[in-house]
Amino acid sequence: MSDKIAFITGGNRGIGFQTALELGVAGVHVVIGSRDPYQGEAAAATLRDQGADAAVLRFDVTNPADHKAAYHYFDSNHGRLDILINNAALAKGSYPGTGTEISASQVPQDVLRAIFETNFFSVVALTNTLLPLIRLSPAGRIVNLSSILGSLTLHSDPASPIYDSKHLAYDASKTALNAYTIHLAWELRHTSIKVNSAHPGWVKTEMGGPDAIMELAEGAKTSAALALLPADGPTGGYFHLGQPLPW
Ligand code: NAP
């Protein structure tokens, strides 16, 4: 058991919930963020039933007031934050009601801006708000849930498995998030804080869909491992199940 405190955004379902479970059973006190307080309470109760020490915070990552509230919650209840998992995200855009993907030449500005707002701008703002509390941890860990779809190297390689899977708004938001990982890790390189990007895999969740190849239990392994990195672990990297991905 440990006395670590973790905040997992979008922890009411999917990979965020499963990551909370993995960390919880490892002895971390997990606080899940949930837009819907009822879903959040239900998820926290399920986590507790399965042996995790879990609490819930009503939290919308696009709401700056919620960033301040999260800061005050961790400051007043714990005096620091050890692990921040930036998990909440919006999926790739499709035309409403059709499921047809939006091509790069036709992506509407509102879709591009909405996805960047949730997946990039808000993640940077939240992390920078909570950073003073993470600096108070003896071993802060920041995990940014990216995607293999954020890899420019793989997107530009006709031989790569994602070559024909192009969704500009989502993919570019994850590429930008990877840039934040690299820049923040560089800024914090002389501290004990580690900042990494995670690709969970193609996982059966609402976002991943039923055809995804990984079960939920596997899908949280990358996030949990990066959250629990030892002192000699990497920082400023981009990983899937312990293997580096090309940027
Ligand atoms: P998911 O099943 O769609 O769950 C998304 C979570 O994010 C939900 O808890 C959702 O809350 C929350 N969320 C969305 N917008 C939010 C906002 N504005 N504020 C707070 N919470 C918000 O997705 P997932 O598959 O678990 O994905 C988790 C992470 O892994 C994401 O960053 C995703 O990009 C990444 N990822 C997933 C896959 C995959 O195959 N599943 C692959 C690569 C990367 P509500 O319940 O309120 O909607």
PDB file of N, CA, C and O in Angstrom, residues 219-245:
ATOM      1  N   GLY A 219      -6.611  -2.249 -21.356  1.00  0.00           N
ATOM      2  CA  GLY A 219      -6.539  -0.877 -21.851  1.00  0.00           C
ATOM      3  C   GLY A 219      -6.056   0.139 -20.845  1.00  0.00           C
ATOM      4  O   GLY A 219      -5.688   1.260 -21.223  1.00  0.00           O
ATOM      5  N   ALA A 220      -6.068  -0.211 -19.563  1.00  0.00           N
ATOM      6  CA  ALA A 220      -5.597   0.738 -18.543  1.00  0.00           C
ATOM      7  C   ALA A 220      -4.155   0.484 -18.149  1.00  0.00           C
ATOM      8  O   ALA A 220      -3.596   1.240 -17.345  1.00  0.00           O
ATOM      9  N   LYS A 221      -3.543  -0.548 -18.707  1.00  0.00           N
ATOM     10  CA  LYS A 221      -2.208  -0.951 -18.222  1.00  0.00           C
ATOM     11  C   LYS A 221      -1.153   0.126 -18.496  1.00  0.00           C
ATOM     12  O   LYS A 221      -0.286   0.383 -17.655  1.00  0.00           O
ATOM     13  N   THR A 222      -1.232   0.758 -19.682  1.00  0.00           N
ATOM     14  CA  THR A 222      -0.205   1.761 -20.013  1.00  0.00           C
ATOM     15  C   THR A 222      -0.324   2.969 -19.085  1.00  0.00           C
ATOM     16  O   THR A 222       0.683   3.441 -18.537  1.00  0.00           O
ATOM     17  N   SER A 223      -1.552   3.463 -18.873  1.00  0.00           N
ATOM     18  CA  SER A 223      -1.739   4.623 -17.983  1.00  0.00           C
ATOM     19  C   SER A 223      -1.265   4.311 -16.573  1.00  0.00           C
ATOM     20  O   SER A 223      -0.563   5.115 -15.949  1.00  0.00           O
ATOM     21  N   ALA A 224      -1.655   3.124 -16.073  1.00  0.00           N
ATOM     22  CA  ALA A 224      -1.309   2.775 -14.689  1.00  0.00           C
ATOM     23  C   ALA A 224       0.207   2.634 -14.533  1.00  0.00           C
ATOM     24  O   ALA A 224       0.789   3.116 -13.553  1.00  0.00           O
ATOM     25  N   ALA A 225       0.849   2.020 -15.517  1.00  0.00           N
ATOM     26  CA  ALA A 225       2.307   1.833 -15.416  1.00  0.00           C
ATOM     27  C   ALA A 225       3.025   3.180 -15.422  1.00  0.00           C
ATOM     28  O   ALA A 225       3.975   3.392 -14.649  1.00  0.00           O
ATOM     29  N   LEU A 226       2.589   4.104 -16.271  1.00  0.00           N
ATOM     30  CA  LEU A 226       3.244   5.423 -16.316  1.00  0.00           C
ATOM     31  C   LEU A 226       2.958   6.219 -15.047  1.00  0.00           C
ATOM     32  O   LEU A 226       3.779   7.031 -14.616  1.00  0.00           O
ATOM     33  N   ALA A 227       1.800   5.983 -14.439  1.00  0.00           N
ATOM     34  CA  ALA A 227       1.469   6.672 -13.182  1.00  0.00           C
ATOM     35  C   ALA A 227       2.328   6.177 -12.026  1.00  0.00           C
ATOM     36  O   ALA A 227       2.543   6.902 -11.052  1.00  0.00           O
ATOM     37  N   LEU A 228       2.790   4.931 -12.130  1.00  0.00           N
ATOM     38  CA  LEU A 228       3.539   4.309 -11.027  1.00  0.00           C
ATOM     39  C   LEU A 228       5.025   4.144 -11.362  1.00  0.00           C
ATOM     40  O   LEU A 228       5.722   3.345 -10.726  1.00  0.00           O
ATOM     41  N   LEU A 229       5.510   4.915 -12.333  1.00  0.00           N
ATOM     42  CA  LEU A 229       6.925   4.796 -12.732  1.00  0.00           C
ATOM     43  C   LEU A 229       7.854   4.988 -11.540  1.00  0.00           C
ATOM     44  O   LEU A 229       7.653   5.897 -10.734  1.00  0.00           O
ATOM     45  N   PRO A 230       8.903   4.182 -11.466  1.00  0.00           N
ATOM     46  CA  PRO A 230       9.896   4.398 -10.409  1.00  0.00           C
ATOM     47  C   PRO A 230      10.768   5.623 -10.714  1.00  0.00           C
ATOM     48  O   PRO A 230      10.686   6.187 -11.800  1.00  0.00           O
ATOM     49  N   ALA A 231      11.599   5.990  -9.745  1.00  0.00           N
ATOM     50  CA  ALA A 231      12.413   7.204  -9.879  1.00  0.00           C
ATOM     51  C   ALA A 231      13.329   7.167 -11.092  1.00  0.00           C
ATOM     52  O   ALA A 231      13.655   8.211 -11.666  1.00  0.00           O
ATOM     53  N   ASP A 232      13.752   5.965 -11.517  1.00  0.00           N
ATOM     54  CA  ASP A 232      14.647   5.889 -12.682  1.00  0.00           C
ATOM     55  C   ASP A 232      13.878   5.658 -13.987  1.00  0.00           C
ATOM     56  O   ASP A 232      14.472   5.325 -15.014  1.00  0.00           O
ATOM     57  N   GLY A 233      12.557   5.847 -13.945  1.00  0.00           N
ATOM     58  CA  GLY A 233      11.738   5.666 -15.146  1.00  0.00           C
ATOM     59  C   GLY A 233      11.889   6.846 -16.102  1.00  0.00           C
ATOM     60  O   GLY A 233      12.470   7.874 -15.767  1.00  0.00           O
ATOM     61  N   PRO A 234      11.333   6.693 -17.317  1.00  0.00           N
ATOM     62  CA  PRO A 234      11.499   7.725 -18.343  1.00  0.00           C
ATOM     63  C   PRO A 234      10.602   8.945 -18.111  1.00  0.00           C
ATOM     64  O   PRO A 234       9.591   8.871 -17.411  1.00  0.00           O
ATOM     65  N   THR A 235      10.977  10.063 -18.745  1.00  0.00           N
ATOM     66  CA  THR A 235      10.099  11.235 -18.805  1.00  0.00           C
ATOM     67  C   THR A 235      10.195  11.807 -20.213  1.00  0.00           C
ATOM     68  O   THR A 235      11.191  11.623 -20.908  1.00  0.00           O
ATOM     69  N   GLY A 236       9.108  12.483 -20.633  1.00  0.00           N
ATOM     70  CA  GLY A 236       9.083  13.056 -21.977  1.00  0.00           C
ATOM     71  C   GLY A 236       8.957  12.004 -23.052  1.00  0.00           C
ATOM     72  O   GLY A 236       9.384  12.227 -24.188  1.00  0.00           O
ATOM     73  N   GLY A 237       8.339  10.860 -22.736  1.00  0.00           N
ATOM     74  CA  GLY A 237       8.212   9.770 -23.706  1.00  0.00           C
ATOM     75  C   GLY A 237       6.769   9.552 -24.134  1.00  0.00           C
ATOM     76  O   GLY A 237       5.830  10.181 -23.624  1.00  0.00           O
ATOM     77  N   TYR A 238       6.620   8.611 -25.074  1.00  0.00           N
ATOM     78  CA  TYR A 238       5.322   8.297 -25.707  1.00  0.00           C
ATOM     79  C   TYR A 238       5.299   6.775 -25.783  1.00  0.00           C
ATOM     80  O   TYR A 238       6.125   6.184 -26.506  1.00  0.00           O
ATOM     81  N   PHE A 239       4.406   6.149 -25.000  1.00  0.00           N
ATOM     82  CA  PHE A 239       4.514   4.699 -24.786  1.00  0.00           C
ATOM     83  C   PHE A 239       3.185   3.975 -24.997  1.00  0.00           C
ATOM     84  O   PHE A 239       2.110   4.524 -24.743  1.00  0.00           O
ATOM     85  N   HIS A 240       3.327   2.708 -25.399  1.00  0.00           N
ATOM     86  CA  HIS A 240       2.205   1.763 -25.391  1.00  0.00           C
ATOM     87  C   HIS A 240       2.724   0.469 -24.773  1.00  0.00           C
ATOM     88  O   HIS A 240       3.655  -0.139 -25.313  1.00  0.00           O
ATOM     89  N   LEU A 241       2.137   0.078 -23.665  1.00  0.00           N
ATOM     90  CA  LEU A 241       2.520  -1.163 -22.969  1.00  0.00           C
ATOM     91  C   LEU A 241       4.039  -1.293 -22.841  1.00  0.00           C
ATOM     92  O   LEU A 241       4.624  -2.326 -23.162  1.00  0.00           O
ATOM     93  N   GLY A 242       4.670  -0.195 -22.407  1.00  0.00           N
ATOM     94  CA  GLY A 242       6.105  -0.222 -22.130  1.00  0.00           C
ATOM     95  C   GLY A 242       6.991  -0.012 -23.340  1.00  0.00           C
ATOM     96  O   GLY A 242       8.204   0.148 -23.189  1.00  0.00           O
ATOM     97  N   GLN A 243       6.407  -0.004 -24.535  1.00  0.00           N
ATOM     98  CA  GLN A 243       7.216   0.177 -25.752  1.00  0.00           C
ATOM     99  C   GLN A 243       7.095   1.613 -26.243  1.00  0.00           C
ATOM    100  O   GLN A 243       5.980   2.151 -26.300  1.00  0.00           O
ATOM    101  N   PRO A 244       8.210   2.251 -26.636  1.00  0.00           N
ATOM    102  CA  PRO A 244       8.114   3.612 -27.165  1.00  0.00           C
ATOM    103  C   PRO A 244       7.439   3.651 -28.535  1.00  0.00           C
ATOM    104  O   PRO A 244       7.602   2.729 -29.338  1.00  0.00           O
ATOM    105  N   LEU A 245       6.683   4.708 -28.762  1.00  0.00           N
ATOM    106  CA  LEU A 245       6.069   4.943 -30.082  1.00  0.00           C
ATOM    107  C   LEU A 245       6.810   6.096 -30.749  1.00  0.00           C
ATOM    108  O   LEU A 245       7.296   7.003 -30.069  1.00  0.00           O
TER     109      LEU A 245
END
